[in-house]
Short mmCIF file of C-alpha atoms and ligand atoms in Angstrom, two decimals:
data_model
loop_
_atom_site.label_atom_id
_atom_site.label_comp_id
_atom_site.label_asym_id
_atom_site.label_seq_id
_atom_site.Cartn_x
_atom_site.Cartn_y
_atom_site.Cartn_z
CA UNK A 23 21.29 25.93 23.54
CA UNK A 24 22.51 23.44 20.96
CA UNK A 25 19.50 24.27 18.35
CA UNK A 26 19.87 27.84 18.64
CA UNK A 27 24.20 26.71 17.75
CA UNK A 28 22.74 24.54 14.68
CA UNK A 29 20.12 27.00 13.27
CA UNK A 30 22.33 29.76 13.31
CA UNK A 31 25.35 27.64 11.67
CA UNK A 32 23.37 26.08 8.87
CA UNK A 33 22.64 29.96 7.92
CA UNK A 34 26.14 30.52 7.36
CA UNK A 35 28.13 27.41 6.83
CA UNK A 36 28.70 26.08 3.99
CA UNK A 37 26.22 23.17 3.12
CA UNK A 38 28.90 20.45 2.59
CA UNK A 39 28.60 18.74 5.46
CA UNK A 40 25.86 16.34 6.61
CA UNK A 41 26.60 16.94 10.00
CA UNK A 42 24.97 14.50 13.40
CA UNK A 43 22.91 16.99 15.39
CA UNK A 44 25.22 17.19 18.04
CA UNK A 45 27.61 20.45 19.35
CA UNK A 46 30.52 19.14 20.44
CA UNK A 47 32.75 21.95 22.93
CA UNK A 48 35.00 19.99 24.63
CA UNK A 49 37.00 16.58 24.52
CA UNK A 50 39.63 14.22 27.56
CA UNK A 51 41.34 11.00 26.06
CA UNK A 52 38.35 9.52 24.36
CA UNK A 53 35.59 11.02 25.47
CA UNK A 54 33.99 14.12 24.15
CA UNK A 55 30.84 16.31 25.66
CA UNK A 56 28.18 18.25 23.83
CA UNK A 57 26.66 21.71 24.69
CA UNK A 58 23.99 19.91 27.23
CA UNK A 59 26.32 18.13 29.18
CA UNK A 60 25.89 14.39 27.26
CA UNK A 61 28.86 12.83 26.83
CA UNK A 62 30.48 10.51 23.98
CA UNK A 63 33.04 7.83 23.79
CA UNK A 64 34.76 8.65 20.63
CA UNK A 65 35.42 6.09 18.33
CA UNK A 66 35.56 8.30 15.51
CA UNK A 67 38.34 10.31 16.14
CA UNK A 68 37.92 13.13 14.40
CA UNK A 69 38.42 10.26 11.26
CA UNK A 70 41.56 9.05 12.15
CA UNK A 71 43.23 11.96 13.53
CA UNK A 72 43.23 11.89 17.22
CA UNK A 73 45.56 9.78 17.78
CA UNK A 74 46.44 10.23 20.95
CA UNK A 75 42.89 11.92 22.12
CA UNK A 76 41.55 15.01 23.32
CA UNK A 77 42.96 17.67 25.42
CA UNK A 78 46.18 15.43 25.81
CA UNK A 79 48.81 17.52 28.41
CA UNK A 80 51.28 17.20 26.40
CA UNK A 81 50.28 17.97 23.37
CA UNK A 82 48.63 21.00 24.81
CA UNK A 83 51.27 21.88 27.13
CA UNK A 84 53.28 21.77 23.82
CA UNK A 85 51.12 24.22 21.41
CA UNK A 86 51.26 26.63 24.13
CA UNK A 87 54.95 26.98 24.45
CA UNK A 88 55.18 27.39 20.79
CA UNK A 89 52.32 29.92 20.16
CA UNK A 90 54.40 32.13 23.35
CA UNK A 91 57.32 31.55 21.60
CA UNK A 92 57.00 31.50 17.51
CA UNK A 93 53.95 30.83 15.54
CA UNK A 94 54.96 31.37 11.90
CA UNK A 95 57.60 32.82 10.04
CA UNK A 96 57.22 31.42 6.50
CA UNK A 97 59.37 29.05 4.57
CA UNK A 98 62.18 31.97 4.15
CA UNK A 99 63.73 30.74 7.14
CA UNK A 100 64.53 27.60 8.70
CA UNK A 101 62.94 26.74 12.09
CA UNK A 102 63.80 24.11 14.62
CA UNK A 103 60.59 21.71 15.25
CA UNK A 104 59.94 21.82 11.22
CA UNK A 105 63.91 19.87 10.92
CA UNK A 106 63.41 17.99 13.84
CA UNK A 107 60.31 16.52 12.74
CA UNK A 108 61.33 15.82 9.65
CA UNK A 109 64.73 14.25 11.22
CA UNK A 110 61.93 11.97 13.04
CA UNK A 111 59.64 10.93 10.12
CA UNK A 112 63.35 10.08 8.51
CA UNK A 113 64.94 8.10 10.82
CA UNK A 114 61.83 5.76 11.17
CA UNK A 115 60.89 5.47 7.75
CA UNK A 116 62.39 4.64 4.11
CA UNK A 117 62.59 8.25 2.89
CA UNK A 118 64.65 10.86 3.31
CA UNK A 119 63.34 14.22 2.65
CA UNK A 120 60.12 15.87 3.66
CA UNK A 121 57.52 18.15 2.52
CA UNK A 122 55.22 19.69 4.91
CA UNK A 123 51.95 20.97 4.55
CA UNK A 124 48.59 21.60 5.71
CA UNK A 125 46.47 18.82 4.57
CA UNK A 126 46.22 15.44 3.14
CA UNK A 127 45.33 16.93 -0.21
CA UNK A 128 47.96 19.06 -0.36
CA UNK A 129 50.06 15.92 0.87
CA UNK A 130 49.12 13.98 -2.07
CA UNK A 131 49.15 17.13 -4.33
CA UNK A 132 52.95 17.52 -3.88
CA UNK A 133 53.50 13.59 -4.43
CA UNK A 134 51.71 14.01 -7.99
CA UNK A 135 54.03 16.89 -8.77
CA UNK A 136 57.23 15.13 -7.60
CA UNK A 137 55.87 12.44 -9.79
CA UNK A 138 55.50 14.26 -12.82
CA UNK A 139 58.43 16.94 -12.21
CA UNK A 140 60.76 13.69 -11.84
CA UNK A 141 59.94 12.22 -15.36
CA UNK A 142 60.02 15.41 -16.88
CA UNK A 143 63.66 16.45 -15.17
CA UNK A 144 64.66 12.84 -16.94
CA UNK A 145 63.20 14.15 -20.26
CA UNK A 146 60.93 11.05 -20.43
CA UNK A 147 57.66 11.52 -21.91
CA UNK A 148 55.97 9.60 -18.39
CA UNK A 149 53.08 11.03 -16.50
CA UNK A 150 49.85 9.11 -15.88
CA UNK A 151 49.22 8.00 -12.57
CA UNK A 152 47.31 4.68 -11.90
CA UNK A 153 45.44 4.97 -8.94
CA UNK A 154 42.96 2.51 -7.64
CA UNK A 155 38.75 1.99 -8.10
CA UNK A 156 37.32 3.42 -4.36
CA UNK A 157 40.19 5.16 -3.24
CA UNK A 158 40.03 8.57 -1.73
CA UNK A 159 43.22 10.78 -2.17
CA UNK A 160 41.46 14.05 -1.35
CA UNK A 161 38.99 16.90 -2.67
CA UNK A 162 41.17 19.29 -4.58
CA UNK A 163 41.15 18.80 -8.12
CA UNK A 164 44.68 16.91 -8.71
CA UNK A 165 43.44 14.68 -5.80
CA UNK A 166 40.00 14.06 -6.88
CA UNK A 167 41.30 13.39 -10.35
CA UNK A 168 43.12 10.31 -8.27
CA UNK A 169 40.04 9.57 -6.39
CA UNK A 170 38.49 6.70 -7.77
CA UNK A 171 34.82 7.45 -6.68
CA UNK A 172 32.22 8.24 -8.78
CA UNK A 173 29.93 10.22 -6.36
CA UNK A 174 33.12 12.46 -5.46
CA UNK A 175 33.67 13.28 -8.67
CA UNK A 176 30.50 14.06 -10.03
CA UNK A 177 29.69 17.44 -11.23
CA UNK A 178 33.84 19.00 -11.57
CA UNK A 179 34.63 17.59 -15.05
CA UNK A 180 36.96 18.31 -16.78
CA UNK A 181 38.82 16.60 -13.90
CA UNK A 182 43.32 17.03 -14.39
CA UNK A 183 44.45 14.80 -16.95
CA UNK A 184 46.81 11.80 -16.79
CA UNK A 185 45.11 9.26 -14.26
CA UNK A 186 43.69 5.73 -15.00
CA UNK A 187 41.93 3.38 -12.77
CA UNK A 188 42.79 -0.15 -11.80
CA UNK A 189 40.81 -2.70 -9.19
CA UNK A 190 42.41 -2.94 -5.41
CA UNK A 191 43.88 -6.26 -5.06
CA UNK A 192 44.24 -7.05 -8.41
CA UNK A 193 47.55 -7.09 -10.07
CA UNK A 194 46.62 -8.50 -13.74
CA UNK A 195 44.07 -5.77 -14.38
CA UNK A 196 46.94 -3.30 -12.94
CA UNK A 197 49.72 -4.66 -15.68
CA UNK A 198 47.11 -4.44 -18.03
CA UNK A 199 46.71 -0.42 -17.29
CA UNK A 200 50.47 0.18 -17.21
CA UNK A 201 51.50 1.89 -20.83
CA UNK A 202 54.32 3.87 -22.19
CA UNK A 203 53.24 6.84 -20.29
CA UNK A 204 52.85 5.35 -16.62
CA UNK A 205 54.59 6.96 -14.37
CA UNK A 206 53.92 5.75 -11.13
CA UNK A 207 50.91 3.76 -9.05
CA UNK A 208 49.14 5.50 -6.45
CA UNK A 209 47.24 3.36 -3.62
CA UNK A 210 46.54 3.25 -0.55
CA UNK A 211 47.86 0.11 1.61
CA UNK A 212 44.30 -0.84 3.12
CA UNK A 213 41.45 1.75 1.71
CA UNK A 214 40.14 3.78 4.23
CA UNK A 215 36.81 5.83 2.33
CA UNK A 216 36.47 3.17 -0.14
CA UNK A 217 35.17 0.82 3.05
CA UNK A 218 38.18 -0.33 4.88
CA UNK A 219 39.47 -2.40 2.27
CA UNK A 220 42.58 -4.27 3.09
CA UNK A 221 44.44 -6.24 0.27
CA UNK A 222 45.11 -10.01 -0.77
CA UNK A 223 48.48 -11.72 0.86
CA UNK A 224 51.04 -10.65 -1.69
CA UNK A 225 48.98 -8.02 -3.66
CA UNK A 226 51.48 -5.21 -2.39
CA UNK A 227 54.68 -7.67 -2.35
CA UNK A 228 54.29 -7.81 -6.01
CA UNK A 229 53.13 -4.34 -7.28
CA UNK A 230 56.27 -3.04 -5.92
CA UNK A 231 57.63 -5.67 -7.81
CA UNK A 232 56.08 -5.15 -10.95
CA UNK A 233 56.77 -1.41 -10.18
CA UNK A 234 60.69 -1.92 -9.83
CA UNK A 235 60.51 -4.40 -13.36
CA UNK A 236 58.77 -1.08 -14.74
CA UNK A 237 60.80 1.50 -13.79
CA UNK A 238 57.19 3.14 -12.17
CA UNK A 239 57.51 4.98 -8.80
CA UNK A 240 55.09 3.69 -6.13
CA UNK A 241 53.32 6.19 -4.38
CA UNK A 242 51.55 4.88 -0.59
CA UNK A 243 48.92 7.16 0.74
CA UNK A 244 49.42 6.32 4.63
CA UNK A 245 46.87 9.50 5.14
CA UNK A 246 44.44 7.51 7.19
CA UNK A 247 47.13 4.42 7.97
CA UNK A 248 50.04 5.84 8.60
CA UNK A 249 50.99 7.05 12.57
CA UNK A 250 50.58 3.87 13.98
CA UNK A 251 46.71 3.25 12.93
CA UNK A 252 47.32 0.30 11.83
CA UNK A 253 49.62 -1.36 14.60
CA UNK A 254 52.62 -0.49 13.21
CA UNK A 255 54.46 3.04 12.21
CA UNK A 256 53.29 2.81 8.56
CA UNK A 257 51.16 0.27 7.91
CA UNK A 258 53.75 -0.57 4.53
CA UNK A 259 56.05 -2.26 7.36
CA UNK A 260 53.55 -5.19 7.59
CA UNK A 261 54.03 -6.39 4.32
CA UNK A 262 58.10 -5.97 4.06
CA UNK A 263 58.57 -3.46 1.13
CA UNK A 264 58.79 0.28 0.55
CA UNK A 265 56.88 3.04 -0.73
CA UNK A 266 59.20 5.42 -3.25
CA UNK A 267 56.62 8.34 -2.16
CA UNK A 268 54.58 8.15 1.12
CA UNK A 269 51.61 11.11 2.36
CA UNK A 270 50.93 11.26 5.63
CA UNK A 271 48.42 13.81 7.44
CA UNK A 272 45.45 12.74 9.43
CA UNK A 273 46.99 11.42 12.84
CA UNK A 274 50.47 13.45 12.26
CA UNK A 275 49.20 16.41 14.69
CA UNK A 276 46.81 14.75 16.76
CA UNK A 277 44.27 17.49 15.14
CA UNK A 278 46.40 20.10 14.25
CA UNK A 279 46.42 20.51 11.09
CA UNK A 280 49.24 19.44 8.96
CA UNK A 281 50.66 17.30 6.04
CA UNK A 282 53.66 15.60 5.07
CA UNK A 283 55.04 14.44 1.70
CA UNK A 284 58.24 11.99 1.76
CA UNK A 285 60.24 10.24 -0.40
CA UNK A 286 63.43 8.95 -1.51
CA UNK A 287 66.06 11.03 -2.29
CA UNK A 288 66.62 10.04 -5.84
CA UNK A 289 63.07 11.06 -6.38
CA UNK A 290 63.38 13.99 -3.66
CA UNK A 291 65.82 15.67 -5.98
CA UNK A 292 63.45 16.37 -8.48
CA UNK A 293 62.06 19.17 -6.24
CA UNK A 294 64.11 22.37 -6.51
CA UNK A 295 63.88 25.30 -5.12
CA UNK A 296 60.82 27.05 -6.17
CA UNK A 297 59.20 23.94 -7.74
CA UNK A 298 56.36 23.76 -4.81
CA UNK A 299 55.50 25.39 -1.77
CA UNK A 300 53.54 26.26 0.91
CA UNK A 301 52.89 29.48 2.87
CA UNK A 302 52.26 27.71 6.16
CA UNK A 303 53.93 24.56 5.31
CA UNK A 304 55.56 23.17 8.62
CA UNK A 305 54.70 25.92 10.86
CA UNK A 306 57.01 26.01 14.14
CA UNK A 307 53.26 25.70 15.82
CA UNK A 308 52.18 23.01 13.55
CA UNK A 309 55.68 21.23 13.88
CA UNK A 310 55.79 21.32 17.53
CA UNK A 311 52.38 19.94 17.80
CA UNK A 312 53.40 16.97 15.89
CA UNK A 313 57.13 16.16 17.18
CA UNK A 314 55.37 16.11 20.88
CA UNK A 315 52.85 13.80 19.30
CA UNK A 316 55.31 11.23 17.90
CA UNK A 317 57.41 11.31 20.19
CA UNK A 318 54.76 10.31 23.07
CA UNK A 319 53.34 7.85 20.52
CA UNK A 320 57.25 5.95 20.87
CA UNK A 321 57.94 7.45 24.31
CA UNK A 322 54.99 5.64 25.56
CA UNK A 323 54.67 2.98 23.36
CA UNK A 324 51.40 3.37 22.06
CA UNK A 325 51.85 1.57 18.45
CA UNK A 326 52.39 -1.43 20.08
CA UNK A 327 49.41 -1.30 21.93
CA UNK A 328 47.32 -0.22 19.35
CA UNK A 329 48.20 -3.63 17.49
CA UNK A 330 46.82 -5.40 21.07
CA UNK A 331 43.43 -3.57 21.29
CA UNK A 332 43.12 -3.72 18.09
CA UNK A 333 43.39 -7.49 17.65
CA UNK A 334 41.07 -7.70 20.98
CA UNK A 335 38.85 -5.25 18.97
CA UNK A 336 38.12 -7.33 16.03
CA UNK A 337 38.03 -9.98 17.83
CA UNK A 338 34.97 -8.95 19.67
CA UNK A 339 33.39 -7.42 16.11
CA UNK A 340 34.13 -11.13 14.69
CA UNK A 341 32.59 -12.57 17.51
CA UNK A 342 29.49 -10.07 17.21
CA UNK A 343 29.15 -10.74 13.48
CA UNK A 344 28.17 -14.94 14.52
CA UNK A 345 25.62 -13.31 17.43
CA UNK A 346 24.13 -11.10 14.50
CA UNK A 347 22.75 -12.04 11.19
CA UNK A 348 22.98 -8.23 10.19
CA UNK A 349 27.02 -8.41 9.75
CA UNK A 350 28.24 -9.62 6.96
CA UNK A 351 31.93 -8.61 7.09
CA UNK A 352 34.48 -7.95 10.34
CA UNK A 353 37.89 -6.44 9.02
CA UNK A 354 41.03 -4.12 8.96
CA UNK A 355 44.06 -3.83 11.30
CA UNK A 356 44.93 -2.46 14.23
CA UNK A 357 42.46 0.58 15.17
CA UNK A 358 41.40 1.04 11.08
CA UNK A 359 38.27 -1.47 11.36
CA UNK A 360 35.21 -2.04 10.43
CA UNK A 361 32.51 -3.99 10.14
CA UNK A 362 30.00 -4.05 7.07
CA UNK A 363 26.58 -4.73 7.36
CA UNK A 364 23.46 -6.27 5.27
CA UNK A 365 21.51 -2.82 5.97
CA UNK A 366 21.81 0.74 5.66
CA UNK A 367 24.31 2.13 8.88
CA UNK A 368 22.65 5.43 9.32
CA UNK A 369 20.59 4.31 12.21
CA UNK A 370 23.21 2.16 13.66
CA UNK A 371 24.93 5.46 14.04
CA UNK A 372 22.08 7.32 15.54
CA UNK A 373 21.05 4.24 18.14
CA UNK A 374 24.59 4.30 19.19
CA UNK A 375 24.82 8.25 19.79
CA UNK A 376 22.01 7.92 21.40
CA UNK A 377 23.31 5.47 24.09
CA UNK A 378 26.44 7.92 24.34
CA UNK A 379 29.06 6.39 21.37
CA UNK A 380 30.27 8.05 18.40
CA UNK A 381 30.73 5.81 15.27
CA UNK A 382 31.36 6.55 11.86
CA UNK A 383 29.40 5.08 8.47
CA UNK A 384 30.96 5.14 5.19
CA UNK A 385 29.60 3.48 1.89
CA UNK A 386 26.15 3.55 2.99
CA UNK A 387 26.74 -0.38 4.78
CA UNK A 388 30.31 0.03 6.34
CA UNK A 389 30.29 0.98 9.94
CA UNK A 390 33.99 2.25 10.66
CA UNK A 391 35.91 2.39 14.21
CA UNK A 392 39.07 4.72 14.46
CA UNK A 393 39.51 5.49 18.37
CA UNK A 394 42.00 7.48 19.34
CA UNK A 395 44.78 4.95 19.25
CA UNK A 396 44.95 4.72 23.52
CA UNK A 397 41.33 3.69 23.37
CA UNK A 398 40.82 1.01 26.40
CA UNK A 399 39.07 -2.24 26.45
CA UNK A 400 37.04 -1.39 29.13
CA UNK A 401 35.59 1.08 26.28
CA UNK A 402 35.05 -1.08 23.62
CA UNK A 403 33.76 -3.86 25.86
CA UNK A 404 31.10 -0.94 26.19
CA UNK A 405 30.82 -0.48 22.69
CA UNK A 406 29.96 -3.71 22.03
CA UNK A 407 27.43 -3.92 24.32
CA UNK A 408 26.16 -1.13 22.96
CA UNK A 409 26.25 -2.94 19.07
CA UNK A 410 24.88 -6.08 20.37
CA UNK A 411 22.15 -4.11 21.95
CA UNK A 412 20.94 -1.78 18.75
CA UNK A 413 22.04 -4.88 16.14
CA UNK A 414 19.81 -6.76 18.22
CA UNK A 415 16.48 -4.79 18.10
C1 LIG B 92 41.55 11.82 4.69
C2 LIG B 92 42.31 11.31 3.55
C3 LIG B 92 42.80 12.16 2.55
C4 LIG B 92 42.48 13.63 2.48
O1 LIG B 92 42.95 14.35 3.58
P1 LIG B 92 42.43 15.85 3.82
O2 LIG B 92 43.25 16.29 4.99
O3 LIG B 92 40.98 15.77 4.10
O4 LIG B 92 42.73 16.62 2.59
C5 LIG B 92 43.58 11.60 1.55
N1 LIG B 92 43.85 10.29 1.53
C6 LIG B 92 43.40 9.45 2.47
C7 LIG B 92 43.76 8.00 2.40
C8 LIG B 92 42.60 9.92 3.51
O5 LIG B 92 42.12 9.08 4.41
#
């Protein structure tokens, strides 16, 4: 059954995936089953985006209400779970307005218009961005113009003008980039793509700094670490300063697809009406998906206890990389980990599918765990079992 699936999908799909030879049809908390009957623990997520699992009540119980009630109506009208949720992502955060969307890209899209509308509305002449080497801000063109990744980029030149590059972590290359025309740094808080990269003590403490001595906005792509991944709301909480701009998508709908795009007001402003938009930008459906999602992610706590399994997580991967000569590296926070290894991951990734896990590999070495965020111990004592086993052999 699942060939006849993949043969007749690889005739009409679109070849940009490298997909595992596995159909997946249906998913409960953090397992998912395939066409035969196998199942998976799932400590991929769906990258980062099932936050809360699969087939959660709620969630679903929520969706359905809304689709028997309102689906869309467009942005010519205002609509009750699209203010609520954006009351929500408010009240918890530094910013004050919201844009919704559909996707990360289009997340990070409308932050590199806000940033360029704002210095224009100023009449100053400012417009690069600075984003960093190995980040990943997203595949349309704006975004992949930001993307600091070679092998993404390849082949779409001319790319959109007005971004420069600067190494994670390091803040003198980063004052060396900044010229008369810098408008604002783009980075991610701990690089997700670019291999789980999280940065020096102080690193973000002090671009913000240099950012405020600059007059530069800072832009934080919380895509992948924002909605608790990280053990706490946004992951910029853990180091004590703010964002001016933050993206969000990923986790926001627990796999309904949407986006979000927030910032201060001062920069907010900038945005008028008819400066950007988005057909089904904050759907009721969409909305409702994700205001039941946050809300049981604070109703029942589960931030907090991401930040616990995490930390028991690692320290079972940092305990693994002593038993194993093959792991060179353990890191990241809360349920964004990973652990890097001296050889290619590919097989890792099949051994462990085969004995019923789903991983991820990313940069060819970097084997990457994002569980949904209620993931239990029980389940990754198994999954270490499992790595122990296939690191073993
Ligand atoms: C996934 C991701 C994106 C792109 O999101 P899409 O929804 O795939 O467009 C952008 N930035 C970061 C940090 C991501 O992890």
């Amino acid at each position: 059954m699942s060939q006849d699936i993949m043969q007749r999908a690889d005739r009409v799909i679109a070849h940009t995936y490298a997909r595992h030879p596995l159909v997946l049809v249906r998913g409960k908390g953090c397992t998912v089953e395939d066409a035969e009957g196998g199942t998976y623990t799932d400590f991929v997520g769906g990258i980062a985006v099932c936050c809360l699992g699969h087939a959660h009540p709620r969630i679903a119980r929520a969706l359905a209400r809304q689709a028997e009630t309102l689906v869309h109506v467009s942005n010519l009208f205002y609509t009750v779970p699209q203010f609520e949720l954006a009351e929500w992502l408010t009240q918890r955060s530094f910013a004050d307005r919201v844009f919704f969307c559909n996707s990360g890209a289009e997340a990070n899209e409308a932050a590199i218009k806000l940033v360029r509308k704002y210095f224009r509305q100023k009449q100053d002449k400012r417009f690069r961005i600075i984003a960093m080497e190995r980040s990943f801000h997203g595949r349309t063109m704006a975004t992949l113009s930001a993307t600091g990744q070679e092998k993404i980029r390849k082949g779409y030149d001319p790319l959109l003008e007005g971004f420069d590059f600067a190494p994670f972590g390091d803040l003198d290359a980063l004052k060396q980039k900044i010229g008369p025309e810098t408008a604002a740094v783009l980075l991610e808080p701990i690089q997700g793509e670019g291999g789980v990269r999280t940065p020096p003590t102080g690193y973000l403490e002090k671009v913000r700094q240099l950012c405020d001595e600059k007059g530069i906005l800072l832009i934080f792509d919380e895509i992948q670490t924002g909605m608790g991944r990280t053990g706490k709301l946004f992951a910029y909480e853990h180091f004590g300063i703010a964002p001016d701009i933050m993206t969000l998508a990923k986790a926001l709908g627990n796999g309904v697809p949407i986006g979000a795009m927030l910032a201060r007001q001062q920069v907010a402003e900038a945005f008028s009406p008819g400066a950007h938009a988005s057909t089904f930008g904050g759907t009721p459906l969409a909305t409702a998906a994700a205001l039941e999602t946050v809300r049981t992610l604070e109703e029942e706590n589960i931030v907090a206890r991401c930040a616990d399994v995490g930390a028991y997580f690692k320290s079972l991967l940092t305990t693994l990389k002593e038993r194993r000569k093959l792991v060179t590296d353990v890191r990241g926070m809360g349920l964004l980990l990973a652990m890097e290894l001296s050889v290619e991951g590919a097989p890792v990734v099949d051994a462990c599918m085969k004995k019923g896990f789903l991983i991820n590999c990313i940069q060819e070495r970097v084997l990457r765990f994002v569980p949904p965020l209620i993931i239990s111990r029980e389940e990754i004592d198994a999954l270490i079992n499992c790595l122990d086993d296939v690191l073993g052999r």
